[in-house]
Coordinates of C-alpha atoms in Angstrom, one line a residue:
M1 CA 141.0 -120.9 -22.9
T2 CA 137.7 -121.2 -24.6
A3 CA 136.6 -124.7 -25.2
Q4 CA 135.8 -125.3 -28.9
A5 CA 132.5 -126.9 -29.5
P6 CA 132.9 -130.3 -31.2
V7 CA 132.2 -130.2 -34.9
I8 CA 129.3 -132.3 -35.8
E9 CA 129.5 -133.6 -39.3
R10 CA 126.3 -133.4 -41.1
T11 CA 125.4 -136.5 -43.1
T12 CA 123.1 -136.3 -46.0
R13 CA 120.2 -138.7 -45.8
P14 CA 120.2 -141.2 -48.6
A15 CA 117.6 -140.3 -51.2
D16 CA 114.4 -142.3 -50.5
A17 CA 113.9 -145.0 -53.0
S18 CA 110.3 -144.2 -53.0
T19 CA 111.2 -140.8 -54.7
S20 CA 114.0 -142.0 -56.9
D21 CA 112.3 -145.2 -58.1
P22 CA 108.5 -145.2 -58.1
L23 CA 108.5 -149.1 -58.6
S24 CA 110.9 -149.8 -55.7
G25 CA 109.6 -152.7 -53.5
T26 CA 107.2 -154.0 -56.1
W27 CA 108.3 -157.6 -56.0
T28 CA 108.5 -157.6 -52.2
L29 CA 104.9 -156.3 -52.0
T30 CA 103.9 -158.8 -54.6
R31 CA 105.3 -161.8 -52.7
L32 CA 103.6 -160.4 -49.5
A33 CA 100.3 -160.2 -51.3
L34 CA 100.6 -163.7 -52.6
R35 CA 101.3 -164.9 -49.2
V36 CA 98.3 -163.1 -47.8
D37 CA 96.2 -164.6 -50.7
R38 CA 97.6 -168.2 -50.4
I39 CA 94.1 -169.5 -49.5
R40 CA 92.0 -166.9 -51.2
L41 CA 93.6 -167.2 -54.6
P42 CA 93.4 -170.9 -54.9
A43 CA 89.8 -170.8 -53.7
W44 CA 88.8 -168.5 -56.5
V45 CA 90.8 -170.4 -59.2
I46 CA 89.3 -173.7 -58.2
A47 CA 85.8 -172.3 -57.7
V48 CA 85.7 -170.5 -61.1
G49 CA 87.9 -172.6 -63.3
G50 CA 87.1 -176.0 -61.8
S51 CA 83.3 -175.5 -61.8
T52 CA 83.4 -174.3 -65.5
V53 CA 85.3 -177.4 -66.6
L54 CA 83.0 -179.6 -64.5
L55 CA 79.9 -178.0 -66.1
A56 CA 81.4 -178.4 -69.6
S57 CA 82.1 -182.1 -68.9
S58 CA 78.5 -182.7 -67.6
Y59 CA 77.1 -181.4 -70.9
Q60 CA 78.6 -184.4 -72.7
T61 CA 76.5 -186.6 -70.5
L62 CA 73.4 -184.5 -70.5
Y63 CA 73.2 -184.0 -74.3
P64 CA 75.1 -186.9 -75.9
T65 CA 73.2 -186.7 -79.3
P66 CA 72.8 -184.1 -82.0
Q67 CA 68.9 -184.3 -81.5
A68 CA 69.3 -183.5 -77.8
R69 CA 71.5 -180.6 -78.5
Q70 CA 69.3 -179.2 -81.3
A71 CA 66.4 -179.3 -78.9
R72 CA 68.5 -177.4 -76.4
A73 CA 69.3 -174.8 -79.2
A74 CA 65.6 -174.2 -79.6
L75 CA 65.5 -173.2 -75.9
I76 CA 68.6 -171.0 -76.2
E77 CA 67.1 -169.2 -79.2
S78 CA 64.4 -167.5 -77.2
P79 CA 64.9 -163.7 -76.3
A80 CA 64.9 -164.6 -72.5
A81 CA 67.6 -167.1 -72.9
T82 CA 69.6 -164.7 -75.1
A83 CA 69.4 -161.9 -72.4
L84 CA 70.4 -164.4 -69.7
A85 CA 73.3 -166.3 -71.4
G86 CA 74.5 -164.7 -74.7
P87 CA 74.0 -164.1 -78.4
G88 CA 73.6 -167.8 -79.2
Y89 CA 76.2 -168.6 -82.0
S90 CA 75.8 -171.6 -84.3
L91 CA 72.3 -172.7 -83.1
S92 CA 71.7 -174.4 -86.4
D93 CA 74.5 -176.8 -85.7
Y94 CA 74.7 -176.8 -82.0
T95 CA 77.8 -178.6 -81.0
L96 CA 79.0 -179.2 -77.4
G97 CA 81.6 -176.4 -77.8
A98 CA 78.9 -174.0 -78.9
M99 CA 76.9 -175.0 -75.9
V100 CA 79.7 -174.2 -73.6
A101 CA 80.4 -170.9 -75.2
N102 CA 76.8 -169.8 -75.3
E103 CA 75.5 -171.1 -71.9
I104 CA 78.5 -171.3 -69.6
A105 CA 81.1 -168.8 -70.8
G106 CA 79.0 -165.7 -69.9
M107 CA 78.6 -166.7 -66.2
T108 CA 82.3 -167.6 -66.1
M109 CA 83.2 -164.1 -67.3
I110 CA 80.9 -162.5 -64.7
A111 CA 82.6 -164.6 -62.0
V112 CA 86.1 -163.5 -63.0
A113 CA 84.9 -159.9 -63.2
I114 CA 83.6 -160.0 -59.6
M115 CA 86.9 -161.8 -58.5
S116 CA 89.0 -159.1 -60.1
V117 CA 86.9 -156.2 -58.6
L118 CA 87.2 -157.7 -55.1
L119 CA 90.9 -158.5 -55.3
V120 CA 91.9 -155.2 -56.7
T121 CA 90.0 -153.4 -54.1
L122 CA 91.4 -155.5 -51.3
H123 CA 95.1 -154.9 -52.3
L124 CA 94.7 -151.3 -53.3
R125 CA 92.0 -149.4 -51.4
T126 CA 91.7 -151.6 -48.3
E127 CA 95.4 -151.5 -47.6
E128 CA 95.3 -147.7 -47.8
E129 CA 92.1 -147.4 -45.7
T130 CA 93.5 -149.6 -42.9
G131 CA 96.7 -147.5 -42.8
R132 CA 99.0 -150.5 -43.8
A133 CA 99.9 -148.9 -47.1
E134 CA 101.1 -145.7 -45.4
M135 CA 103.3 -147.7 -43.0
L136 CA 104.9 -149.6 -45.9
R137 CA 105.4 -146.3 -47.8
S138 CA 107.5 -145.0 -44.9
G139 CA 110.2 -147.6 -45.9
I140 CA 111.8 -148.1 -49.2
V141 CA 108.7 -148.5 -51.3
G142 CA 107.9 -146.5 -54.4
R143 CA 104.8 -144.6 -55.2
F144 CA 103.6 -147.1 -57.9
A145 CA 104.7 -150.2 -56.1
P146 CA 101.4 -150.9 -54.2
I147 CA 99.2 -150.6 -57.4
T148 CA 101.6 -152.5 -59.4
S149 CA 101.7 -155.4 -57.0
G150 CA 97.9 -155.5 -56.7
L151 CA 97.6 -155.6 -60.5
I152 CA 100.1 -158.4 -60.7
V153 CA 98.2 -160.5 -58.3
V154 CA 95.0 -160.0 -60.3
L155 CA 96.9 -160.8 -63.4
L156 CA 98.2 -164.0 -62.0
A157 CA 94.7 -165.0 -60.7
N158 CA 93.1 -164.5 -64.1
L159 CA 96.1 -166.2 -65.8
L160 CA 95.6 -169.3 -63.6
I161 CA 91.9 -169.5 -64.4
G162 CA 92.7 -169.1 -68.1
L163 CA 95.1 -171.9 -68.0
M164 CA 92.8 -174.2 -66.1
L165 CA 90.1 -173.5 -68.7
G166 CA 92.3 -174.0 -71.7
V167 CA 93.8 -177.3 -70.4
G168 CA 90.7 -178.5 -68.7
L169 CA 88.3 -177.8 -71.5
T170 CA 90.7 -179.5 -74.0
A171 CA 91.1 -182.5 -71.6
V172 CA 87.3 -183.1 -71.5
G173 CA 87.3 -183.4 -75.3
L174 CA 86.5 -180.0 -76.7
P175 CA 88.5 -178.6 -79.6
A176 CA 91.9 -177.1 -78.4
L177 CA 91.6 -173.9 -80.5
G178 CA 88.2 -173.1 -79.2
S179 CA 89.1 -173.9 -75.6
W180 CA 92.1 -171.5 -75.7
N181 CA 90.0 -168.9 -77.5
L182 CA 87.5 -169.1 -74.7
A183 CA 90.2 -169.0 -72.0
A184 CA 91.7 -165.9 -73.7
S185 CA 88.3 -164.2 -73.7
V186 CA 87.8 -165.0 -70.0
F187 CA 91.3 -163.7 -69.2
M188 CA 90.7 -160.5 -71.1
V189 CA 87.3 -159.8 -69.3
G190 CA 89.0 -160.3 -65.9
L191 CA 91.8 -158.0 -66.7
A192 CA 89.3 -155.3 -68.0
F193 CA 87.4 -155.2 -64.8
G194 CA 90.6 -155.4 -62.7
A195 CA 91.8 -152.2 -64.5
T196 CA 88.5 -150.6 -64.0
S197 CA 88.5 -151.5 -60.3
A198 CA 92.0 -150.1 -60.0
L199 CA 90.8 -146.8 -61.3
F200 CA 87.8 -146.7 -59.0
S201 CA 90.2 -147.4 -56.0
Q202 CA 92.0 -144.2 -56.8
V203 CA 88.8 -142.1 -57.0
T204 CA 87.3 -142.9 -53.6
E205 CA 89.0 -143.4 -50.3
H206 CA 86.6 -146.2 -49.0
A207 CA 87.0 -149.8 -50.0
R208 CA 83.3 -150.5 -49.9
T209 CA 82.5 -147.7 -52.2
A210 CA 85.3 -148.7 -54.6
S211 CA 84.0 -152.4 -54.7
G212 CA 80.4 -151.1 -55.1
F213 CA 81.5 -149.0 -58.1
G214 CA 83.3 -152.0 -59.5
L215 CA 80.4 -154.4 -59.0
A216 CA 78.0 -151.8 -60.5
A217 CA 80.2 -151.8 -63.6
V218 CA 79.9 -155.5 -63.9
A219 CA 76.1 -155.2 -63.6
I220 CA 76.0 -152.5 -66.2
A221 CA 78.2 -154.5 -68.5
Y222 CA 75.9 -157.5 -68.2
L223 CA 72.8 -155.4 -68.9
L224 CA 74.4 -153.8 -71.9
R225 CA 75.4 -157.1 -73.3
A226 CA 71.8 -158.5 -72.7
I227 CA 70.1 -155.5 -74.3
G228 CA 72.4 -155.6 -77.3
D229 CA 72.2 -159.3 -77.9
V230 CA 68.3 -159.3 -77.8
R231 CA 68.2 -156.4 -80.2
A232 CA 70.6 -158.0 -82.7
K233 CA 71.4 -161.7 -82.2
E234 CA 74.9 -163.1 -83.1
D235 CA 76.3 -159.9 -84.5
G236 CA 75.1 -157.8 -81.5
S237 CA 74.0 -154.2 -81.6
I238 CA 76.1 -151.2 -80.4
W239 CA 75.0 -151.9 -77.0
S240 CA 76.7 -155.2 -77.0
W241 CA 79.9 -153.6 -78.1
L242 CA 79.9 -151.3 -75.1
S243 CA 80.4 -154.2 -72.8
P244 CA 83.6 -156.1 -72.0
I245 CA 81.4 -159.2 -71.6
G246 CA 80.1 -158.7 -75.1
W247 CA 83.7 -158.5 -76.4
G248 CA 84.4 -161.7 -74.7
Q249 CA 81.5 -163.5 -76.2
A250 CA 82.1 -162.0 -79.6
T251 CA 85.2 -164.2 -80.0
R252 CA 82.7 -166.9 -81.0
A253 CA 84.7 -169.7 -79.4
Y254 CA 84.1 -173.2 -80.8
V255 CA 82.3 -171.7 -83.8
D256 CA 84.7 -169.6 -86.1
E257 CA 87.2 -168.3 -83.6
R258 CA 87.8 -164.6 -83.8
W259 CA 90.7 -163.1 -82.0
W260 CA 90.3 -159.4 -82.9
P261 CA 87.7 -158.6 -80.2
L262 CA 90.4 -159.3 -77.6
L263 CA 92.1 -156.1 -78.9
L264 CA 89.2 -154.1 -77.6
G265 CA 89.6 -155.5 -74.2
S266 CA 93.4 -155.0 -74.4
A267 CA 92.8 -151.3 -75.2
A268 CA 90.4 -151.0 -72.3
V269 CA 92.9 -152.6 -69.9
I270 CA 95.6 -150.2 -71.1
V271 CA 93.5 -147.1 -70.8
G272 CA 92.2 -148.1 -67.3
V273 CA 95.7 -148.9 -66.0
V274 CA 97.2 -145.7 -67.5
L275 CA 94.5 -143.6 -65.9
A276 CA 94.9 -145.4 -62.6
Y277 CA 98.6 -144.7 -62.5
A278 CA 98.1 -141.1 -63.5
V279 CA 95.6 -140.6 -60.6
V280 CA 98.0 -142.2 -58.1
G281 CA 100.5 -139.4 -58.7
R282 CA 97.8 -136.8 -58.1
R283 CA 96.5 -137.7 -54.6
D284 CA 97.7 -138.3 -51.2
V285 CA 98.2 -141.8 -49.6
G286 CA 95.0 -142.8 -48.0
A287 CA 92.9 -140.2 -49.8
G288 CA 90.8 -140.4 -53.0
L289 CA 90.8 -138.2 -56.0
V290 CA 87.3 -137.1 -55.0
A291 CA 87.0 -135.9 -51.5
P292 CA 84.3 -137.4 -49.4
R293 CA 81.2 -135.3 -48.8
G294 CA 81.1 -133.7 -45.4
G295 CA 78.7 -135.1 -42.9
R296 CA 76.2 -133.4 -40.6
P297 CA 77.4 -131.9 -37.4
R298 CA 75.2 -134.4 -35.5
A299 CA 74.3 -137.8 -36.5
S300 CA 70.6 -138.6 -37.0
A301 CA 68.7 -140.9 -34.7
A302 CA 68.6 -143.5 -37.5
L303 CA 72.4 -144.0 -37.1
S304 CA 72.3 -144.8 -33.4
G305 CA 73.5 -148.3 -33.1
I306 CA 75.7 -150.8 -34.7
A307 CA 72.9 -152.2 -36.9
A308 CA 72.0 -148.8 -38.3
L309 CA 75.6 -148.0 -39.0
T310 CA 76.1 -151.3 -40.8
L311 CA 73.0 -150.8 -42.9
R312 CA 74.3 -147.3 -43.9
M313 CA 77.7 -148.7 -44.9
Q314 CA 76.1 -151.7 -46.8
R315 CA 73.2 -149.9 -48.5
N316 CA 74.9 -149.4 -51.8
Q317 CA 76.1 -153.0 -52.0
I318 CA 72.6 -154.2 -51.0
A319 CA 71.1 -152.1 -53.7
A320 CA 73.6 -153.2 -56.4
W321 CA 73.1 -156.9 -55.6
G322 CA 69.4 -156.6 -55.5
I323 CA 69.4 -154.9 -58.9
G324 CA 71.7 -157.5 -60.3
M325 CA 69.6 -160.4 -59.0
V326 CA 66.4 -158.8 -60.5
A327 CA 68.2 -158.6 -63.8
L328 CA 69.0 -162.3 -63.7
A329 CA 65.6 -163.4 -62.4
L330 CA 63.4 -161.6 -65.0
P331 CA 64.6 -163.4 -68.0
I332 CA 64.7 -166.8 -66.1
G333 CA 61.1 -166.4 -65.3
A334 CA 60.3 -165.8 -69.0
L335 CA 61.8 -169.1 -69.9
G336 CA 59.1 -171.2 -68.3
Q337 CA 57.1 -172.0 -71.5
E338 CA 60.3 -172.8 -73.5
V339 CA 61.6 -175.2 -70.8
A340 CA 58.3 -177.1 -70.8
E341 CA 58.3 -177.4 -74.6
F342 CA 62.1 -178.4 -74.6
V343 CA 61.5 -181.3 -72.2
N344 CA 58.5 -182.4 -74.2
Q345 CA 60.7 -182.8 -77.2
D346 CA 63.1 -184.9 -75.3
P347 CA 61.4 -186.6 -72.3
R348 CA 64.7 -188.2 -71.3
L349 CA 65.8 -184.8 -70.0
A350 CA 63.0 -184.7 -67.5
G351 CA 65.1 -186.9 -65.2
L352 CA 67.5 -183.9 -64.9
L353 CA 64.8 -181.7 -63.4
P354 CA 63.1 -182.0 -60.1
G355 CA 59.4 -182.9 -60.6
G356 CA 60.0 -184.8 -63.8
E357 CA 58.3 -184.3 -67.2
S358 CA 55.0 -183.3 -65.9
N359 CA 56.4 -180.4 -63.9
A360 CA 59.4 -179.4 -66.1
A361 CA 58.9 -175.6 -65.8
Q362 CA 58.5 -175.8 -62.0
G363 CA 61.6 -178.0 -61.8
A364 CA 63.6 -175.5 -63.8
F365 CA 62.5 -172.7 -61.6
A366 CA 63.5 -174.6 -58.5
L367 CA 67.1 -175.1 -59.9
Y368 CA 67.4 -171.5 -60.9
L369 CA 66.2 -170.2 -57.5
V370 CA 69.0 -172.3 -55.9
F371 CA 71.4 -170.6 -58.2
L372 CA 70.1 -167.1 -57.3
A373 CA 70.1 -167.9 -53.6
I374 CA 73.8 -168.9 -53.8
M375 CA 74.5 -165.8 -55.7
A376 CA 72.9 -163.9 -52.9
C377 CA 75.1 -165.7 -50.4
M378 CA 78.0 -164.1 -52.3
Y379 CA 76.8 -160.7 -51.0
A380 CA 76.7 -162.0 -47.6
M381 CA 80.3 -163.3 -47.8
T382 CA 81.6 -159.9 -49.0
A383 CA 79.7 -158.2 -46.2
I384 CA 81.2 -160.5 -43.6
Q385 CA 84.6 -159.7 -45.2
S386 CA 83.9 -156.1 -44.7
A387 CA 83.4 -156.8 -40.9
R388 CA 86.8 -158.6 -41.0
N389 CA 88.3 -155.5 -42.6
E390 CA 86.8 -153.3 -39.8
E391 CA 88.5 -155.5 -37.4
T392 CA 91.9 -155.5 -39.0
S393 CA 91.8 -151.8 -39.6
G394 CA 91.5 -151.1 -35.9
R395 CA 88.2 -149.4 -36.1
A396 CA 86.4 -152.4 -34.5
E397 CA 88.8 -152.2 -31.5
D398 CA 87.9 -148.4 -31.1
V399 CA 84.1 -149.3 -31.1
L400 CA 84.7 -152.2 -28.7
A401 CA 86.5 -149.9 -26.2
S402 CA 83.3 -148.1 -25.7
P403 CA 80.2 -149.7 -24.0
V404 CA 79.6 -152.1 -27.0
S405 CA 80.0 -155.8 -26.3
R406 CA 81.5 -158.2 -28.8
W407 CA 78.2 -160.0 -29.1
R408 CA 76.4 -156.7 -30.0
W409 CA 79.1 -155.7 -32.4
L410 CA 79.0 -158.9 -34.5
G411 CA 75.4 -159.9 -33.8
A412 CA 74.0 -156.6 -35.1
Q413 CA 76.0 -156.9 -38.3
L414 CA 74.9 -160.5 -38.8
V415 CA 71.3 -159.4 -38.3
V416 CA 71.6 -156.8 -41.1
I417 CA 73.5 -159.1 -43.4
S418 CA 71.0 -162.0 -42.9
V419 CA 67.9 -159.8 -43.4
A420 CA 69.4 -158.1 -46.5
T421 CA 70.4 -161.4 -48.1
S422 CA 66.9 -162.8 -47.3
L423 CA 65.3 -159.8 -48.9
I424 CA 67.5 -160.2 -52.0
V425 CA 66.4 -163.7 -52.4
L426 CA 62.8 -162.8 -52.0
V427 CA 63.0 -160.0 -54.5
A428 CA 64.6 -162.3 -57.0
G429 CA 61.8 -164.8 -56.5
T430 CA 59.2 -162.1 -56.9
A431 CA 60.8 -160.9 -60.1
M432 CA 60.9 -164.4 -61.5
G433 CA 57.3 -164.9 -60.5
V434 CA 56.2 -161.8 -62.4
T435 CA 57.6 -162.9 -65.7
A436 CA 56.8 -166.6 -65.2
A437 CA 53.1 -165.8 -64.5
A438 CA 53.0 -163.6 -67.6
T439 CA 54.6 -166.1 -70.0
L440 CA 52.8 -169.2 -68.5
H441 CA 49.4 -167.3 -68.3
D442 CA 48.9 -168.6 -64.8
G443 CA 48.8 -166.1 -61.9
A444 CA 49.2 -168.8 -59.3
V445 CA 52.8 -169.3 -60.5
F446 CA 53.6 -166.0 -58.9
G447 CA 52.8 -167.0 -55.4
R448 CA 54.4 -170.4 -55.8
L449 CA 57.7 -168.8 -56.8
V450 CA 57.7 -166.3 -54.0
G451 CA 57.0 -169.3 -51.7
A452 CA 59.9 -171.2 -53.3
A453 CA 62.2 -168.3 -52.6
A454 CA 61.1 -168.3 -49.0
N455 CA 61.6 -172.1 -48.9
L456 CA 65.3 -171.5 -49.6
L457 CA 65.9 -168.9 -46.8
P458 CA 66.8 -171.6 -44.1
A459 CA 69.5 -173.0 -46.4
T460 CA 70.7 -169.5 -47.2
L461 CA 70.9 -168.5 -43.5
T462 CA 72.8 -171.7 -42.8
V463 CA 75.5 -170.7 -45.3
I464 CA 75.7 -167.2 -43.8
A465 CA 75.9 -168.6 -40.3
L466 CA 78.7 -171.0 -41.4
T467 CA 80.6 -168.1 -42.9
A468 CA 80.2 -166.1 -39.7
A469 CA 81.4 -169.0 -37.6
T470 CA 84.4 -169.4 -39.8
Y471 CA 85.2 -165.7 -39.5
A472 CA 84.7 -165.9 -35.7
W473 CA 86.8 -168.9 -35.0
F474 CA 89.3 -169.0 -38.0
P475 CA 89.4 -165.6 -39.6
R476 CA 92.6 -166.3 -41.5
I477 CA 90.9 -169.0 -43.7
L478 CA 87.6 -167.1 -44.3
A479 CA 88.4 -167.3 -48.1
V480 CA 87.9 -171.1 -48.0
V481 CA 84.2 -170.5 -47.8
W482 CA 84.3 -169.4 -51.5
V483 CA 85.3 -172.9 -52.4
Y484 CA 82.4 -174.3 -50.3
L485 CA 80.0 -171.9 -52.0
G486 CA 81.2 -173.2 -55.4
Y487 CA 80.7 -176.7 -54.2
A488 CA 77.1 -175.8 -53.1
L489 CA 76.4 -174.3 -56.5
V490 CA 77.5 -177.4 -58.4
I491 CA 75.5 -179.7 -56.0
G492 CA 72.4 -177.5 -56.2
M493 CA 72.4 -177.4 -60.0
F494 CA 73.5 -180.9 -60.9
L495 CA 72.7 -183.3 -58.0
E496 CA 70.1 -185.0 -60.2
V497 CA 73.0 -186.5 -62.3
L498 CA 75.5 -186.8 -59.4
P499 CA 75.7 -189.6 -56.7
D500 CA 73.3 -188.7 -53.8
W501 CA 76.2 -188.8 -51.2
T502 CA 78.0 -185.9 -52.9
G503 CA 75.4 -183.4 -51.6
W504 CA 75.5 -184.3 -47.8
A505 CA 77.5 -181.1 -47.0
S506 CA 75.2 -178.6 -48.8
P507 CA 72.1 -177.3 -46.9
F508 CA 70.5 -176.8 -50.3
H509 CA 70.5 -180.6 -50.9
F510 CA 68.1 -181.0 -47.9
T511 CA 65.8 -178.2 -49.0
P512 CA 62.5 -179.3 -50.6
N513 CA 62.6 -178.7 -54.4
F514 CA 59.5 -176.6 -54.2
P515 CA 57.5 -175.8 -56.3
A516 CA 58.4 -178.8 -58.4
D517 CA 58.0 -181.2 -55.3
E518 CA 55.7 -181.0 -52.3
F519 CA 56.7 -178.7 -49.5
D520 CA 58.2 -180.5 -46.4
I521 CA 58.3 -178.5 -43.2
V522 CA 60.8 -180.9 -41.4
P523 CA 64.0 -180.1 -43.2
V524 CA 63.1 -176.4 -43.1
I525 CA 62.9 -176.6 -39.3
V526 CA 66.1 -178.7 -39.1
L527 CA 68.0 -176.2 -41.3
L528 CA 66.8 -173.2 -39.1
V529 CA 68.0 -175.0 -36.0
V530 CA 71.4 -175.7 -37.6
A531 CA 71.6 -172.1 -38.7
A532 CA 70.7 -170.8 -35.2
A533 CA 73.5 -173.1 -33.7
L534 CA 76.0 -171.8 -36.1
Y535 CA 75.1 -168.2 -35.4
A536 CA 75.5 -168.9 -31.6
L537 CA 78.8 -170.6 -32.3
A538 CA 79.9 -167.6 -34.2
L539 CA 79.1 -165.2 -31.4
I540 CA 80.8 -167.4 -28.8
G541 CA 83.9 -167.8 -31.0
F542 CA 84.2 -164.1 -31.6
R543 CA 83.9 -163.4 -27.9
R544 CA 86.6 -165.9 -27.0
R545 CA 89.4 -165.0 -29.4
D546 CA 91.6 -162.0 -29.6
I547 CA 90.8 -158.9 -31.8
Q548 CA 93.2 -158.9 -34.7
S549 CA 94.2 -155.3 -35.7

C-alpha cells in the first residue's frame, strides 16, 4: 500500500496593507515622530515663537513715543535696512505694529523656514538613509505614510508657532487682527518651505544634500525678497513676488491687512506636496529620483582621514551658510551712518547700545556681530546633528570597528566644524567691514570689525563645545541646545535693557563689546579655557558611553 502524501493546504497571504492602502500606518508613524520630537519640537516653538513675542514686547519699552518711532522709521527707510528687514510699510505713521511687521517678522519667517527644512529632512530623508524607513515598510505601512506623517509634524510645528504668535502678540498689546495676519503669514512661509524640502527629500538620497538644497532655497528666497524690495519699496518688484518670504511680508500686517498673498503660498504648498507625492511613487525606498554620481575607483589622498571626509560631506553646507551670512552682513555694514544719525536724533536710545552716543555705529556693529555669530552657531549645531545621524545610522559603528578611535572620530569632526564656524564668523565680519568702511568713509573701520569678529570666536567655540558635550553625554536631549541658542540670542541683543544677572549663562555676555568698548584679553582667555574644558568633556563622554545605532 502506497502511503499518500499529506495534503498541504495553501493559504493565501493577506494582501499587504502597504499595497492596498498607501496611507496605512500614518497615524502610528505620526505618534512615533511626535514622541521622537518631544524635546526638539517644543525647543523650536519656544525659541522662534517666544523670542518673537519677547522682542515685540521690548519694542514698547524701547520706543514708547511717536517721535522715537519716527526716528526709527528714518533708519528703516534706507536701502540697506530694506534689504535686511523688509519693504518698510507705513513709515510715515510708524506704529509699534508696523515696527514688528517690518523689523521682526522677516527674521521670524526665515527661522520657521529653516525649522521646516530641517524637520522635513529629518523625518523623510534621514529615516530612509538610516534604513529605519525600510524596516517600517516591511510591516503594515503604506507607501505614502512616511511622507504624510513627516508633513503632519511640520504642519503641527508651524501651527503651534502661529498660535503662539497670534496669542502672544495680542497679549502684549498689539492689534488682534494684525497679530493673526502676521501669524498666518509666518505659518504659510513655514509650510511653503516644508513642502519644498519634502520635494528635495525625494530627489536626492542623502539627508545632508536634501537639507543643503532646502537651506539654499531659503537663502535664495531671502535674496530675491531683498533685491525686489530695494528696487520697488512697499509694492515690491517682480523679484519680491518670486519669494515666499516676500509673499508673507506682502500681507502688510498691522497696516492694512491683506489676506490674498496667502493664496500664493497656499498654491506653492499644494504644488510642492503634489510633486513630492508623485515622486514617491516613482522611486525605490532609500533611493532618490536622481541617482548619485559614481565616484572614482580610488579615493584621492585628500580624503584620507576622518577630518577630510567630514569636510567633503559638509562643504556644501559650509558654503551655503557662508554665502547667507555674507548676504546678511553686507547691508548691516552699510547701515553705520544711518545708525549714528538715528541715535543723534534721540540720544536716549544711546543707552541701548554698547559704547553710548559717541560710539553709536560701533555699538550697533557689536550687537549685530553677536547676532551673526549666533547664526553661525546654528550651522555648527546642524553639523553636530549630522554626526549624531552618522551614529544612529550605524555608519559610525562600521568606522569605529576599524583602527579609528572614538576620540579621533569625534575630535576630527569637531575640528572641522569649529574651524568652519570660525571662518564663517570671520567672513561675515569682513563683509560687514567692507560696506561699513565705504559708508563711513573710514578705512580703519574694516580692521576693527574683522577684529571684532575674531573677538567673538571664543564665545562661539564655547557654544560649539557645549553642544558637543551635550551630544557626547546626553545625545537624546541634543535638541535642547536650540533653546539655549535662542536664549543667547536674546541676551546678546537686549542685555542692555535686561537685568544683568539674566546673562550669566551666555558666553557672549562675558565677551568684550569690541569695537564699541575697549578690548579686554582676560574674558577671552577664560572663555577659551572653558571651551577647551568642554571639548575635553565631550571626548571623554563619547568614549565612555555606548554607541547608539
